[in-house]
Short mmCIF file of C-alpha atoms and ligand atoms in Angstrom, two decimals:
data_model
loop_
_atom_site.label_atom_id
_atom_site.label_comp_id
_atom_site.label_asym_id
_atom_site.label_seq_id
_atom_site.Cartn_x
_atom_site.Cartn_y
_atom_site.Cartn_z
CA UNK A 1 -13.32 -7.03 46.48
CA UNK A 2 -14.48 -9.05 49.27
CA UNK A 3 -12.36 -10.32 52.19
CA UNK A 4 -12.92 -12.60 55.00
CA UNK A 5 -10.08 -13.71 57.43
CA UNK A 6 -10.26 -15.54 59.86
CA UNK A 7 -13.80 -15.15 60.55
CA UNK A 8 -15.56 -16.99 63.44
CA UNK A 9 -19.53 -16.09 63.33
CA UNK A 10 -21.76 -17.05 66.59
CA UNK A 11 -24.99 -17.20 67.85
CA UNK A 12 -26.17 -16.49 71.31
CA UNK A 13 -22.84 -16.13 71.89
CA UNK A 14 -22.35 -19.90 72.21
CA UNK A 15 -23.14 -21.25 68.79
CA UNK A 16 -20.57 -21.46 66.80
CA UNK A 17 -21.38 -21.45 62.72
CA UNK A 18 -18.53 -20.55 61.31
CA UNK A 19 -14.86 -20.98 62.89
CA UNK A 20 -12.09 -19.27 61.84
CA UNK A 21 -13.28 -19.25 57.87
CA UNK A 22 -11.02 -17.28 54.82
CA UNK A 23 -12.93 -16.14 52.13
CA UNK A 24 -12.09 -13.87 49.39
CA UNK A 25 -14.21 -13.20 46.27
CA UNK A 26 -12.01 -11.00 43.60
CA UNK A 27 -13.84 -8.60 41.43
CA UNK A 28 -15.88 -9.98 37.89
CA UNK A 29 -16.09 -13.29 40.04
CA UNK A 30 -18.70 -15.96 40.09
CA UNK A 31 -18.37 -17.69 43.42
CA UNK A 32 -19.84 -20.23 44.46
CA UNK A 33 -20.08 -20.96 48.50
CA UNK A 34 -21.12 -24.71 48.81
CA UNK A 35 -21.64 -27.52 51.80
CA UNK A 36 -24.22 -29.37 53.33
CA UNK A 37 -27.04 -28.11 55.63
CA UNK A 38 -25.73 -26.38 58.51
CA UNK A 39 -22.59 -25.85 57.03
CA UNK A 40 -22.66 -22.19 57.78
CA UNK A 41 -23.15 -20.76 54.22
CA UNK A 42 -26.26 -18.49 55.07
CA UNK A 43 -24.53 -17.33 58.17
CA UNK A 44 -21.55 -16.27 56.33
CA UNK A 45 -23.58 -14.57 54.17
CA UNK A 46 -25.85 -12.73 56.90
CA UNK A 47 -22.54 -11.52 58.10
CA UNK A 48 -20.79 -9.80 55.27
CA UNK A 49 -24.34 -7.95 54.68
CA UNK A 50 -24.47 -7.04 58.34
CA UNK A 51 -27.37 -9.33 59.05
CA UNK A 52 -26.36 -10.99 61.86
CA UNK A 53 -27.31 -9.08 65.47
CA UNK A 54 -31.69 -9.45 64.02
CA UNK A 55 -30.34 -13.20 65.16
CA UNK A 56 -28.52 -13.05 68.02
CA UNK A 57 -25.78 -13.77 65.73
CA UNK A 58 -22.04 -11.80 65.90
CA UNK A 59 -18.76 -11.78 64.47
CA UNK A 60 -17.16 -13.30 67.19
CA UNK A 61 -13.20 -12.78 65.55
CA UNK A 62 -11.51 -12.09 62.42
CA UNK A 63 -12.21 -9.54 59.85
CA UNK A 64 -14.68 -8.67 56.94
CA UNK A 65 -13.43 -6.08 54.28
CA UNK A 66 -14.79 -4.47 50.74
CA UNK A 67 -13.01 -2.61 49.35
CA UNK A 68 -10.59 -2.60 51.66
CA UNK A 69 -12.91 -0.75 54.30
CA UNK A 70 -14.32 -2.83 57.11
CA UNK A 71 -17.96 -4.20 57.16
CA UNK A 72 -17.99 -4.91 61.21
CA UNK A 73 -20.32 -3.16 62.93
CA UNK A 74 -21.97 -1.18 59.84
CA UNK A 75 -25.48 -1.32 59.82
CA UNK A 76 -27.28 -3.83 56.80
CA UNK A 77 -28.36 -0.03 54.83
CA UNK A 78 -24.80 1.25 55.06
CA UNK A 79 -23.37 -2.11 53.75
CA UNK A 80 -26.06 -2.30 50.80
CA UNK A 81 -24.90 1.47 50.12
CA UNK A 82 -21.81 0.46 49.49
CA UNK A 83 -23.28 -2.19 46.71
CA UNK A 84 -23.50 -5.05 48.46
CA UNK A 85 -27.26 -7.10 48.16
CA UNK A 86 -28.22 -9.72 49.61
CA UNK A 87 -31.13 -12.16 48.74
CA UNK A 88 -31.38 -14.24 51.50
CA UNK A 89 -33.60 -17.53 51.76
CA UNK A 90 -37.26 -17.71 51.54
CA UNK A 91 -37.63 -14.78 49.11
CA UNK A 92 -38.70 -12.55 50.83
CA UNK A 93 -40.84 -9.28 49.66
CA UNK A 94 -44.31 -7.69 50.39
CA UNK A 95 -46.64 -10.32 49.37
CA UNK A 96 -49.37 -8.09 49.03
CA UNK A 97 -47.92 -5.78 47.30
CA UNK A 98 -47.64 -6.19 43.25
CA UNK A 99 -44.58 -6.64 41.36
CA UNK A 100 -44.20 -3.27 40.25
CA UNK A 101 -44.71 -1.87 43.13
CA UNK A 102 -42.34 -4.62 45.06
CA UNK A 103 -39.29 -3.40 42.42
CA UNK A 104 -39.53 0.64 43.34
CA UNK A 105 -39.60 -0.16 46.86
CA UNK A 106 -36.50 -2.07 46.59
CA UNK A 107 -34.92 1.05 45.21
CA UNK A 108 -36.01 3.70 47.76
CA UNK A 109 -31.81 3.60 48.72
CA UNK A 110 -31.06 4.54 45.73
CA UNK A 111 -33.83 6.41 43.70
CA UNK A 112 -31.79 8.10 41.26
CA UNK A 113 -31.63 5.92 38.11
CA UNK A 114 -34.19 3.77 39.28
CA UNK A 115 -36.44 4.07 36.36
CA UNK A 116 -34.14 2.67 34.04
CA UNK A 117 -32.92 -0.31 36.32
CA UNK A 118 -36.52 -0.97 36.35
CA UNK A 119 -36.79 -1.52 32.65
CA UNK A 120 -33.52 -3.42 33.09
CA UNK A 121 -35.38 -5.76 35.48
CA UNK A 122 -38.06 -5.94 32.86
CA UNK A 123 -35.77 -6.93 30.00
CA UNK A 124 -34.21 -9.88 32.07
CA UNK A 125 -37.45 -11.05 33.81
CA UNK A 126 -40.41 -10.30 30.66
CA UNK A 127 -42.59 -12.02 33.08
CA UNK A 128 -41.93 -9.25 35.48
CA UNK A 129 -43.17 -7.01 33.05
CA UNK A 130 -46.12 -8.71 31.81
CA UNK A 131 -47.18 -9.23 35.49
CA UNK A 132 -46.08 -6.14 37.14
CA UNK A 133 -49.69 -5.48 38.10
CA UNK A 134 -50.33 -8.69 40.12
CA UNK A 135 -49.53 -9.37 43.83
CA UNK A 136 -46.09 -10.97 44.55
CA UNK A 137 -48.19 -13.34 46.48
CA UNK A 138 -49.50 -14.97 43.62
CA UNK A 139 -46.60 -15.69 41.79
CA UNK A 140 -44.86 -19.02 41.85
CA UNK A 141 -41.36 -20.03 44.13
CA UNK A 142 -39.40 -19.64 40.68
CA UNK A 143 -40.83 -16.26 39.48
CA UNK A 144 -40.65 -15.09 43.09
CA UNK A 145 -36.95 -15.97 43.24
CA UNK A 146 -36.60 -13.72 39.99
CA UNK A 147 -38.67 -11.30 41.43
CA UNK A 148 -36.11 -10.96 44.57
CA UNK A 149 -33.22 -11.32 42.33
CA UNK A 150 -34.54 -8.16 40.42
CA UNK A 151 -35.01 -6.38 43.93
CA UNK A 152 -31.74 -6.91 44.34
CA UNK A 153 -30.73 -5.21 41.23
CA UNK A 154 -32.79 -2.44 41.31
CA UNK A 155 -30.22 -1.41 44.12
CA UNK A 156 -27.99 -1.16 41.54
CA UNK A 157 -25.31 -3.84 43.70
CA UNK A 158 -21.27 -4.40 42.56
CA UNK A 159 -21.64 -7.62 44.76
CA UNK A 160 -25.00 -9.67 44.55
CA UNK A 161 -25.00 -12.75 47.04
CA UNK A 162 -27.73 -15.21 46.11
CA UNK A 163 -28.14 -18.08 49.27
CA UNK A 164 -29.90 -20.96 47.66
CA UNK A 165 -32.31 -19.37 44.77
CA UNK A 166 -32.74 -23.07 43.56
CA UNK A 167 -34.36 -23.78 46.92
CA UNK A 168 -37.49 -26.00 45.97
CA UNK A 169 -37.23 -25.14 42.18
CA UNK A 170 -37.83 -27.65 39.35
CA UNK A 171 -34.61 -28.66 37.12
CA UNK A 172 -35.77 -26.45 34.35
CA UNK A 173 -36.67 -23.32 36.79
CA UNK A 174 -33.26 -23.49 37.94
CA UNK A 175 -32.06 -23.86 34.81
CA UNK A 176 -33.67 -20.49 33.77
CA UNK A 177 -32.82 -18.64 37.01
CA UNK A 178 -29.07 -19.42 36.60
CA UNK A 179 -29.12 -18.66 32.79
CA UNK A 180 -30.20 -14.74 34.00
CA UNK A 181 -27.60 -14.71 36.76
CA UNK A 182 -24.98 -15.71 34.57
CA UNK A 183 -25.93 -13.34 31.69
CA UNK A 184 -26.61 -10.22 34.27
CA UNK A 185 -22.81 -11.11 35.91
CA UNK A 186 -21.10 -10.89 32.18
CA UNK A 187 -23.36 -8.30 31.03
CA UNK A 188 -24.05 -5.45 33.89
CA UNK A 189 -20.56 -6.57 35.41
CA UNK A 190 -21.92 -7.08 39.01
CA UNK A 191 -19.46 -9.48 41.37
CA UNK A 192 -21.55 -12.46 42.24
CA UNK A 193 -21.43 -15.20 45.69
CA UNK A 194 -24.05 -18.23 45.13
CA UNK A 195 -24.71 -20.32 48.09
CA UNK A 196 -25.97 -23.82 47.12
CA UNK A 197 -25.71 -27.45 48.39
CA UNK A 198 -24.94 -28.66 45.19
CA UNK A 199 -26.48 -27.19 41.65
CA UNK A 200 -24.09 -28.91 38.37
CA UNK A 201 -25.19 -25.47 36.29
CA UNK A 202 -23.55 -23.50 39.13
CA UNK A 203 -20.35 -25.35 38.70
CA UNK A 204 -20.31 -24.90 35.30
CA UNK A 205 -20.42 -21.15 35.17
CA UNK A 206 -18.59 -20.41 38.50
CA UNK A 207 -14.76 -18.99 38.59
CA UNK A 208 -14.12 -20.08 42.25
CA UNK A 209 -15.73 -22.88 44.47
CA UNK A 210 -15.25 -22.80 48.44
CA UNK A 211 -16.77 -25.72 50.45
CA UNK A 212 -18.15 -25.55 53.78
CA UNK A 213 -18.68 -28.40 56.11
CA UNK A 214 -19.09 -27.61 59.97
CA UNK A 215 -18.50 -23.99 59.96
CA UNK A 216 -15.10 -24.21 58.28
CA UNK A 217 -13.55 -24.42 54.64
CA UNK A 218 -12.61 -27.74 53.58
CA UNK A 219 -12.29 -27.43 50.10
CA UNK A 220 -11.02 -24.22 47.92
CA UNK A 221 -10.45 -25.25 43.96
CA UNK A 222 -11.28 -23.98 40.69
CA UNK A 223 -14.70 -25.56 39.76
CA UNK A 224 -13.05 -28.56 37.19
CA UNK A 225 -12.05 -29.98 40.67
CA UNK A 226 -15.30 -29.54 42.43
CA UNK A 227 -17.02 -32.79 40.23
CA UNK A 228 -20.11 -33.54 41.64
CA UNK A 229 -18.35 -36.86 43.00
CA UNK A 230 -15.92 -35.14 44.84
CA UNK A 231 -18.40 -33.07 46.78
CA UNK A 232 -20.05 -36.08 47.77
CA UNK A 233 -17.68 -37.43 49.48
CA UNK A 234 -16.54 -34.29 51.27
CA UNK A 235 -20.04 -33.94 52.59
CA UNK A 236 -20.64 -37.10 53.28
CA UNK A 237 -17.19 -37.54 55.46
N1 LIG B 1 -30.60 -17.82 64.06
C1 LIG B 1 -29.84 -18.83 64.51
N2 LIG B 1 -29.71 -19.04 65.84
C2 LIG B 1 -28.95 -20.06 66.31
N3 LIG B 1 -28.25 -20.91 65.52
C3 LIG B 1 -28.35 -20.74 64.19
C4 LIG B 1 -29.15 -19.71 63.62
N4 LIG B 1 -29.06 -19.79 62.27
C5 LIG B 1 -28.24 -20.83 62.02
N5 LIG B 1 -27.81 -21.41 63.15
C6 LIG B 1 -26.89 -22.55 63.29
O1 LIG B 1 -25.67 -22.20 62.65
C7 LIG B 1 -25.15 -23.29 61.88
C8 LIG B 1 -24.98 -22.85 60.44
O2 LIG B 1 -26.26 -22.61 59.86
P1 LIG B 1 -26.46 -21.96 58.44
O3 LIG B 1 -27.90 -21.60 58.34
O4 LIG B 1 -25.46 -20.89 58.24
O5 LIG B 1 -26.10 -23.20 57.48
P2 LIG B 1 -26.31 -23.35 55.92
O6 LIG B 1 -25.01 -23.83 55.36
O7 LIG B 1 -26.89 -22.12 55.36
O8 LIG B 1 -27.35 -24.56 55.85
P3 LIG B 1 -28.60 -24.81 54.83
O9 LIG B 1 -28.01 -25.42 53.57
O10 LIG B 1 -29.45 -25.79 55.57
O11 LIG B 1 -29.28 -23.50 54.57
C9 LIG B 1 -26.11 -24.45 62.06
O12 LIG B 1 -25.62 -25.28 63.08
C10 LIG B 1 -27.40 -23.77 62.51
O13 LIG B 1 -28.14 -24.60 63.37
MG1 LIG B 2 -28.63 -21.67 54.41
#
């Protein structure tokens, strides 16, 4: 579904974040993109959804395909046309807005429908529901990160790419954001990329684990290799 070769990803046209990286999520997969900080997760991330020049950031080389059409050079609304959403880091939405109102704008791209993903969004997140009247800036770093994961959805995306949702989260937060992930990739059949440092939950429901240290891949298994040992000592060599 998605294909990366050989991608090398700078910024300021000097900065290299990611050299030279293969990456290839296959459709139904849950993949999760680890490493350390800096690695170059986010930025590989900001580049399949076309995020990249709002940074001074490019694709310096190599080549980004879905579907067998390539991303490079589409603009961020083209790429999320074609089902690709991105929820990038520090959840971001319109603070003052409420939750209700926070979930239709995410689906201006694609209005048609968008009543019924909204009840979708509802039936995964009840506290969505219940609090649909009250400003996203009230709500705490766990319910926002639900609150941009159902953003995402209302999109209607074949590829969801979460980068770090348990960012700052208690144990049992994450626990309940991954428990919805999981059930929405089985259920509503959407293609899923998780970028985390390390989350055990993650590795338990994952298909596919790449490891980034340094702006390359340094580890590709299936997760029953990726033991939370192992990744240890990857990151810290
Ligand atoms: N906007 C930017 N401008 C310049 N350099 C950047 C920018 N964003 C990231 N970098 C650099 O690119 C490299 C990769 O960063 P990236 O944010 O992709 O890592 P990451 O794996 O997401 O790390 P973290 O786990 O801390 O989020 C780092 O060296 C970082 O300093
Ligand atoms: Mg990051």
């Amino acid at each position: 579904m998605l294909e990366a070769r050989q991608v090398s990803l700078r910024y300021d046209g000097v900065i290299q974040a990611v050299d030279g990286v293969d990456f290839t999520v296959a459709p139904g997969g849950l993949v999760a993109l680890l490493g350390p900080n800096g690695a170059g997760k986010s930025t590989l991330l900001k580049a399949v959804a076309g995020m990249l020049p709002f940074e001074q950031g490019e694709v310096a080389a190599g080549s980004i395909s879905f579907d067998g059409r390539s991303l490079l050079g589409m603009h961020p609304a083209s790429i999320a046309r074609l089902g690709i959403a991105l929820v990038q880091e520090g959840r971001q939405c319109f603070r003052g807005l409420s939750i209700a109102e926070n979930l239709k704008a995410a689906s201006l791209a694609r209005p048609r429908g968008a009543a019924t993903r909204l009840d979708m969004v509802f039936d995964y997140f009840p506290f969505l529901r219940e609090m649909r009247q009250r400003p996203a800036g009230h709500l705490s770093g766990g319910q926002l990160q639900m609150l941009v994961i159902g953003m995402a959805m209302m999109g209607q995306p074949r590829l969801l790419l979460l980068d770090e949702p348990s960012l700052g989260l208690s144990p049992t937060m994450v626990q309940t954001v991954f428990d919805v992930v999981e059930r929405m990739h089985h259920e509503l059949s959407v293609t899923v990329v998780v970028a985390e440092q390390t989350v055990p939950r993650l590795l338990k429901m994952a298909t596919d684990v790449y490891v980034l240290s340094r702006g390359r891949v340094v580890m590709h298994t299936p997760p029953a290799q990726a033991d939370e040992e192992t990744l240890q000592r990857v990151y810290l060599s």
